[in-house]
Amino acid sequence: MTIINLSKITPFKSKINHPLNKQRIKVLQINLGKRCNLTCIHCHVEAGPKRTEELSPEICQKLIDVINRFHQIETVDLTGGAPEMNYGFRPLIEAARNMGKQVIVRSNLTIYFEPSFEDIPEYCAKHQVRIIASFPCYLEDNVDTQRGKGVYNDSIKALRILNKIGYGNDSNLRLDLVYNPPIPRDNNFILIPSQNRLEKEYKKKLKNDFNIIFNSLFTIINMPVGRTKKYLQNKYLYFSYLEFLKSNYNELTLSHLMCKNQLSIDYNGNIYDCDFNQTEDIFSTNENGEPLTIKKLLTLGNLDIIKTIKTAPYCYGCTAGSGSSCRGSLV
Ligand code: SF4
Ligand code: SF4
């Protein structure tokens, strides 16, 4: 086995050879907390049913103030954990929709079958929430291996419910699915397949087998952070996976990176460039190097304080091959 030292992996900053500049903020991606009904092996936030961290009413109100005040925000993107299970889910949706913003909810689908969450599909439809749902493969074994036994069948049931109320069909009710490749088990790493080709395969399979329709498929790479990082470290694959990602670096992805125009906010109101930096505690800072919070941005009356994006070795995940982001491939 080849052991690669992290110090031998070219720092991402040196590889791109210039600072990665922030653009005008258009997206607020809010991580509502770590509570989730599932414990998927690839989960970068290490969410699960026993986690208790979630948004407080005070920070939720600050976020609503930001949504109301800054017209430049086009999209409010809710993630978690299972965002539906964490405090702030409904107040944030309603505030954002009242202001005419697009709202995205990143759903694991199976949450609809947990007690007291059965009304979520109807609620999301009423508020014209865009649902981006995890469905890492159209094959049952692959889904249940990554996410837990029975998840595939529950996901199919959930997609049928969504279709029945108009998701995937009505232009105001977008339903997108997310593909994650299987987590690497040895050094034979592969890049994510072509998003367009895979979307066609998903559409055919789900239509033929279950009469399910959806709008778009997003292919998202396994980022070596959180539970995936621990898994790779346990298998002595962490450094070689990073090296693999680096060797597939594609400069064309840089101008499309999701961190360029978004703020990622945690349940404490701290600000990051993306959910991965959030997982790794790499805070966004002002020009003096001071960490930013939602309270500070409100006091300053300005969302565009961050000049340079903070990078890390896992940025090679976003820039490998056709690239990867919360909205799929980049080029
Ligand atoms: S990957 Fe998503 S559904 Fe799975 S444990 Fe993490 S937050 Fe929950
Ligand atoms: S991990 Fe990806 S999204 Fe996050 S800062 Fe790096 S390149 Fe940007």
Coordinates of C-alpha atoms and ligand atoms in Angstrom, one line a residue:
M1 CA 0.0 0.0 0.0
T2 CA 1.3 3.5 -0.8
I3 CA 1.3 5.8 2.2
I4 CA 1.2 9.5 1.3
N5 CA 2.0 12.2 3.8
L6 CA -0.4 15.2 3.7
S7 CA 2.6 17.5 3.8
K8 CA 3.6 16.1 0.4
I9 CA 0.2 17.0 -1.1
T10 CA 0.5 20.4 -2.9
P11 CA -1.6 22.8 -0.8
F12 CA -4.7 23.8 -2.7
K13 CA -3.7 27.5 -2.4
S14 CA -0.4 26.8 -4.2
K15 CA -2.0 24.7 -6.8
I16 CA -4.4 27.4 -8.0
N17 CA -1.7 30.0 -7.6
H18 CA -4.0 32.9 -6.8
P19 CA -6.4 33.7 -4.0
L20 CA -9.9 32.4 -4.4
N21 CA -12.0 35.6 -4.3
K22 CA -15.5 35.8 -2.9
Q23 CA -18.2 37.3 -5.2
R24 CA -21.4 39.1 -4.2
I25 CA -23.4 36.9 -1.8
K26 CA -26.6 35.4 -3.4
V27 CA -27.1 32.2 -1.4
L28 CA -27.6 31.6 2.4
Q29 CA -27.0 28.0 3.1
I30 CA -28.1 27.3 6.7
N31 CA -27.2 24.2 8.6
L32 CA -30.0 23.9 11.1
G33 CA -28.4 21.3 13.2
K34 CA -27.0 17.8 13.5
R35 CA -30.1 15.9 14.4
C36 CA -31.1 13.3 11.8
N37 CA -33.2 10.1 11.7
L38 CA -30.4 8.3 9.7
T39 CA -26.6 7.7 10.3
C40 CA -25.3 7.3 6.8
I41 CA -21.7 6.1 6.5
H42 CA -20.7 9.0 4.1
C43 CA -22.2 11.7 6.3
H44 CA -19.8 14.7 6.4
V45 CA -21.5 16.3 9.3
E46 CA -21.7 13.1 11.3
A47 CA -25.4 13.6 12.0
G48 CA -27.7 11.1 13.7
P49 CA -30.6 10.6 16.1
K50 CA -28.5 11.1 19.2
R51 CA -27.1 14.5 18.2
T52 CA -28.8 17.4 19.9
E53 CA -27.1 20.5 18.4
E54 CA -29.6 22.7 16.6
L55 CA -30.5 26.3 15.8
S56 CA -31.6 28.5 18.8
P57 CA -34.7 30.8 18.5
E58 CA -32.3 33.8 18.9
I59 CA -30.1 32.8 16.0
C60 CA -33.2 31.9 13.9
Q61 CA -34.5 35.4 14.4
K62 CA -31.2 36.9 13.3
L63 CA -31.4 34.8 10.2
I64 CA -34.9 36.0 9.5
D65 CA -33.7 39.6 9.9
V66 CA -31.0 38.9 7.3
I67 CA -33.5 37.3 4.9
N68 CA -35.8 40.4 5.4
R69 CA -33.1 42.9 5.0
F70 CA -30.8 41.8 2.2
H71 CA -32.6 41.8 -1.2
Q72 CA -29.4 40.4 -2.8
I73 CA -30.2 37.0 -1.3
E74 CA -31.9 34.9 -4.0
T75 CA -31.8 31.5 -2.4
V76 CA -32.1 30.1 1.2
D77 CA -30.8 26.6 1.2
L78 CA -31.7 24.6 4.3
T79 CA -29.6 21.6 5.3
G80 CA -28.6 19.6 8.4
G81 CA -28.8 16.8 9.7
A82 CA -32.4 16.4 8.6
P83 CA -33.4 20.1 8.4
E84 CA -37.0 19.1 9.0
M85 CA -36.1 17.8 12.5
N86 CA -34.2 20.9 13.7
Y87 CA -35.5 24.1 15.1
G88 CA -36.1 26.9 12.6
F89 CA -37.3 24.8 9.7
R90 CA -40.8 26.3 9.3
P91 CA -40.0 29.9 10.4
L92 CA -37.1 30.2 8.0
I93 CA -39.1 28.7 5.1
E94 CA -42.0 31.1 5.7
A95 CA -39.8 34.2 6.1
A96 CA -37.9 33.4 2.9
R97 CA -41.0 32.7 0.9
N98 CA -42.7 35.8 2.1
M99 CA -39.7 37.7 0.7
G100 CA -40.0 35.9 -2.6
K101 CA -36.7 33.9 -2.2
Q102 CA -36.2 30.5 -3.6
V103 CA -36.1 27.9 -0.7
I104 CA -34.2 24.7 -1.0
V105 CA -34.7 21.9 1.5
R106 CA -32.1 19.1 1.4
S107 CA -34.2 16.1 2.4
N108 CA -33.3 12.5 3.2
L109 CA -36.9 11.5 2.2
T110 CA -37.3 8.9 5.0
I111 CA -38.0 11.7 7.5
Y112 CA -41.6 11.7 6.1
F113 CA -42.3 8.4 7.9
E114 CA -41.1 9.5 11.4
P115 CA -43.9 10.4 13.8
S116 CA -45.0 14.1 13.6
F117 CA -43.2 14.7 10.3
E118 CA -45.9 13.1 8.0
D119 CA -47.2 16.5 6.9
I120 CA -43.8 17.7 5.5
P121 CA -44.5 17.0 1.8
E122 CA -47.8 18.9 1.9
Y123 CA -46.2 21.7 3.8
C124 CA -43.3 22.0 1.4
A125 CA -45.7 22.0 -1.6
K126 CA -47.8 24.7 0.0
H127 CA -44.8 26.9 0.3
Q128 CA -43.3 25.9 -3.1
V129 CA -40.1 24.7 -1.6
R130 CA -37.6 23.1 -3.9
I131 CA -36.7 19.6 -2.6
I132 CA -33.2 18.2 -3.3
A133 CA -33.3 14.7 -2.0
S134 CA -30.6 12.2 -1.3
F135 CA -31.0 9.1 -3.5
P136 CA -27.4 7.9 -3.9
C137 CA -28.2 5.1 -6.3
Y138 CA -31.1 3.5 -8.1
L139 CA -30.1 0.1 -6.9
E140 CA -31.5 -1.0 -3.5
D141 CA -28.3 -2.7 -2.1
N142 CA -26.1 0.4 -2.7
V143 CA -28.6 2.7 -1.0
D144 CA -29.1 0.5 2.0
T145 CA -25.4 -0.1 2.4
Q146 CA -24.7 3.7 2.5
R147 CA -27.7 4.8 4.4
G148 CA -29.2 1.9 6.4
K149 CA -31.6 -1.1 5.8
G150 CA -35.0 -0.2 4.4
V151 CA -33.9 3.3 3.3
Y152 CA -34.3 2.5 -0.4
N153 CA -37.9 1.3 0.0
D154 CA -38.9 4.3 2.2
S155 CA -37.2 6.7 -0.3
I156 CA -39.3 5.2 -3.2
K157 CA -42.5 5.5 -1.1
A158 CA -41.6 9.2 -0.4
L159 CA -40.9 10.0 -4.0
R160 CA -44.3 8.6 -4.9
I161 CA -45.9 10.8 -2.3
L162 CA -44.1 13.8 -3.7
N163 CA -45.1 13.0 -7.3
K164 CA -48.7 12.5 -6.2
I165 CA -48.8 16.1 -4.9
G166 CA -47.2 17.6 -8.0
Y167 CA -43.4 17.4 -7.3
G168 CA -41.4 16.8 -10.5
N169 CA -44.4 17.7 -12.6
D170 CA -45.6 21.2 -11.6
S171 CA -43.0 23.9 -12.5
N172 CA -43.3 25.4 -9.0
L173 CA -42.5 22.1 -7.3
R174 CA -39.0 21.1 -8.3
L175 CA -37.7 17.7 -7.2
D176 CA -34.1 17.0 -7.7
L177 CA -32.2 13.9 -6.7
V178 CA -28.6 13.5 -5.5
Y179 CA -26.2 10.8 -6.4
N180 CA -23.2 9.9 -4.2
P181 CA -20.7 7.4 -5.5
P182 CA -20.1 4.4 -3.1
I183 CA -17.5 5.2 -0.5
P184 CA -14.0 4.0 -1.7
R185 CA -13.0 0.6 -0.2
D186 CA -9.6 0.3 -1.8
N187 CA -7.1 2.3 -3.9
N188 CA -9.2 1.9 -7.1
F189 CA -10.8 5.3 -6.8
I190 CA -13.1 6.5 -9.5
L191 CA -14.4 9.9 -10.4
I192 CA -18.1 10.6 -10.4
P193 CA -19.7 9.5 -13.7
S194 CA -21.2 12.0 -16.2
Q195 CA -24.1 13.7 -14.6
N196 CA -26.1 13.9 -17.9
R197 CA -25.7 10.2 -18.6
L198 CA -26.5 9.1 -15.1
E199 CA -29.6 11.4 -15.0
K200 CA -30.9 9.6 -18.1
E201 CA -30.3 6.2 -16.5
Y202 CA -32.0 7.3 -13.2
K203 CA -35.0 8.7 -15.1
K204 CA -35.4 5.5 -17.1
K205 CA -35.1 3.2 -14.2
L206 CA -37.3 5.1 -11.8
K207 CA -40.0 5.6 -14.5
N208 CA -40.0 2.0 -15.7
D209 CA -39.9 0.4 -12.3
F210 CA -41.9 2.7 -10.1
N211 CA -43.5 5.4 -12.4
I212 CA -41.5 8.0 -10.5
I213 CA -40.5 11.3 -12.2
F214 CA -38.1 14.0 -11.0
N215 CA -36.4 17.2 -12.5
S216 CA -32.6 16.9 -12.3
L217 CA -29.9 14.6 -10.9
F218 CA -27.0 16.1 -9.1
T219 CA -23.8 14.1 -8.8
I220 CA -21.9 14.9 -5.6
I221 CA -18.4 13.5 -4.8
N222 CA -17.6 11.9 -1.5
M223 CA -15.6 14.7 0.2
P224 CA -12.9 13.5 2.6
V225 CA -14.3 15.2 5.7
G226 CA -16.4 14.1 8.7
R227 CA -17.5 10.5 8.7
T228 CA -16.0 9.9 5.3
K229 CA -12.6 11.1 6.4
K230 CA -12.7 8.9 9.5
Y231 CA -13.7 5.9 7.4
L232 CA -10.9 6.6 4.9
Q233 CA -8.3 7.1 7.7
N234 CA -9.4 3.7 9.2
K235 CA -8.7 2.0 5.9
Y236 CA -5.4 3.9 5.4
L237 CA -7.0 5.5 2.2
Y238 CA -7.3 9.1 3.3
F239 CA -4.0 10.5 1.8
S240 CA -4.2 8.4 -1.4
Y241 CA -7.8 9.5 -1.9
L242 CA -6.7 13.2 -1.6
E243 CA -3.8 12.5 -4.0
F244 CA -6.3 10.9 -6.5
L245 CA -8.5 14.0 -6.3
K246 CA -5.5 16.3 -6.7
S247 CA -4.3 14.4 -9.8
N248 CA -7.7 15.0 -11.4
Y249 CA -7.7 18.8 -10.7
N250 CA -9.6 20.7 -13.3
E251 CA -8.9 24.4 -13.4
L252 CA -12.2 25.1 -15.4
T253 CA -14.2 24.3 -12.2
L254 CA -12.8 27.2 -10.3
S255 CA -15.1 30.0 -11.5
H256 CA -18.2 27.8 -10.7
L257 CA -17.4 26.8 -7.1
M258 CA -20.4 27.1 -4.8
C259 CA -18.3 28.9 -2.1
K260 CA -17.9 31.9 -4.4
N261 CA -21.3 33.4 -3.8
Q262 CA -22.7 31.7 -0.7
L263 CA -22.5 32.1 3.1
S264 CA -22.7 28.8 5.0
I265 CA -24.1 29.4 8.5
D266 CA -24.1 26.9 11.4
Y267 CA -26.6 26.5 14.2
N268 CA -24.6 29.0 16.4
G269 CA -24.7 31.7 13.7
N270 CA -21.0 31.3 12.7
I271 CA -20.1 31.9 9.1
Y272 CA -18.1 29.8 6.7
D273 CA -17.5 29.5 3.0
C274 CA -19.2 26.1 2.7
D275 CA -20.6 23.2 4.7
F276 CA -17.2 21.4 4.5
N277 CA -15.3 24.3 6.1
Q278 CA -18.1 24.3 8.7
T279 CA -17.5 20.7 9.5
E280 CA -13.7 21.3 9.8
D281 CA -14.2 24.6 11.9
I282 CA -12.6 26.8 9.3
F283 CA -14.4 30.1 9.9
S284 CA -14.8 32.9 7.4
T285 CA -13.0 36.0 8.6
N286 CA -12.9 39.7 7.8
E287 CA -9.8 41.4 6.5
N288 CA -8.4 41.6 10.1
G289 CA -8.7 37.8 10.4
E290 CA -11.6 38.0 12.9
P291 CA -14.2 35.2 12.6
L292 CA -17.6 36.4 11.3
T293 CA -21.0 35.7 12.7
I294 CA -24.5 36.5 11.5
K295 CA -24.8 39.1 14.3
K296 CA -21.7 40.9 13.1
L297 CA -22.9 41.0 9.5
L298 CA -26.2 42.4 10.7
T299 CA -24.5 45.1 12.7
L300 CA -22.3 46.0 9.8
G301 CA -25.3 46.0 7.4
N302 CA -23.2 44.2 4.8
L303 CA -23.0 40.6 3.6
D304 CA -20.0 41.1 1.4
I305 CA -17.3 41.4 4.0
I306 CA -15.3 38.2 3.0
K307 CA -12.7 38.9 0.4
T308 CA -10.9 35.5 0.2
I309 CA -12.3 32.0 0.4
K310 CA -10.5 29.7 3.0
T311 CA -9.2 26.6 1.2
A312 CA -8.1 23.2 2.5
P313 CA -6.9 19.9 1.0
Y314 CA -10.5 18.7 0.5
C315 CA -11.1 21.5 -2.0
Y316 CA -9.5 19.1 -4.5
G317 CA -12.9 17.2 -4.1
C318 CA -14.8 20.2 -5.6
T319 CA -12.3 20.6 -8.4
A320 CA -11.7 17.0 -9.5
G321 CA -12.9 16.0 -13.0
S322 CA -16.2 17.8 -13.8
G323 CA -16.3 19.2 -10.3
S324 CA -18.7 18.9 -7.5
S325 CA -21.0 21.1 -5.5
C326 CA -24.3 21.0 -3.6
R327 CA -25.9 21.5 -7.0
G328 CA -23.9 18.8 -8.7
S329 CA -21.1 18.9 -11.3
L330 CA -19.7 22.3 -12.2
V331 CA -18.5 21.9 -15.8
Ligands
SF4_1 S1 -26.0 12.1 5.1 FE1 -27.9 13.3 5.4 S2 -29.4 11.7 5.9 FE2 -27.5 10.8 6.1 S3 -27.0 11.0 8.3 FE3 -26.0 12.8 7.2 S4 -27.6 14.4 7.3 FE4 -28.6 12.5 7.8
SF4_2 S1 -14.5 22.7 -0.1 FE1 -15.3 23.3 -2.1 S2 -16.9 24.7 -1.6 FE2 -15.6 24.5 0.2 S3 -14.1 26.1 0.1 FE3 -13.2 24.4 -0.9 S4 -13.6 24.6 -3.0 FE4 -15.0 25.9 -2.0

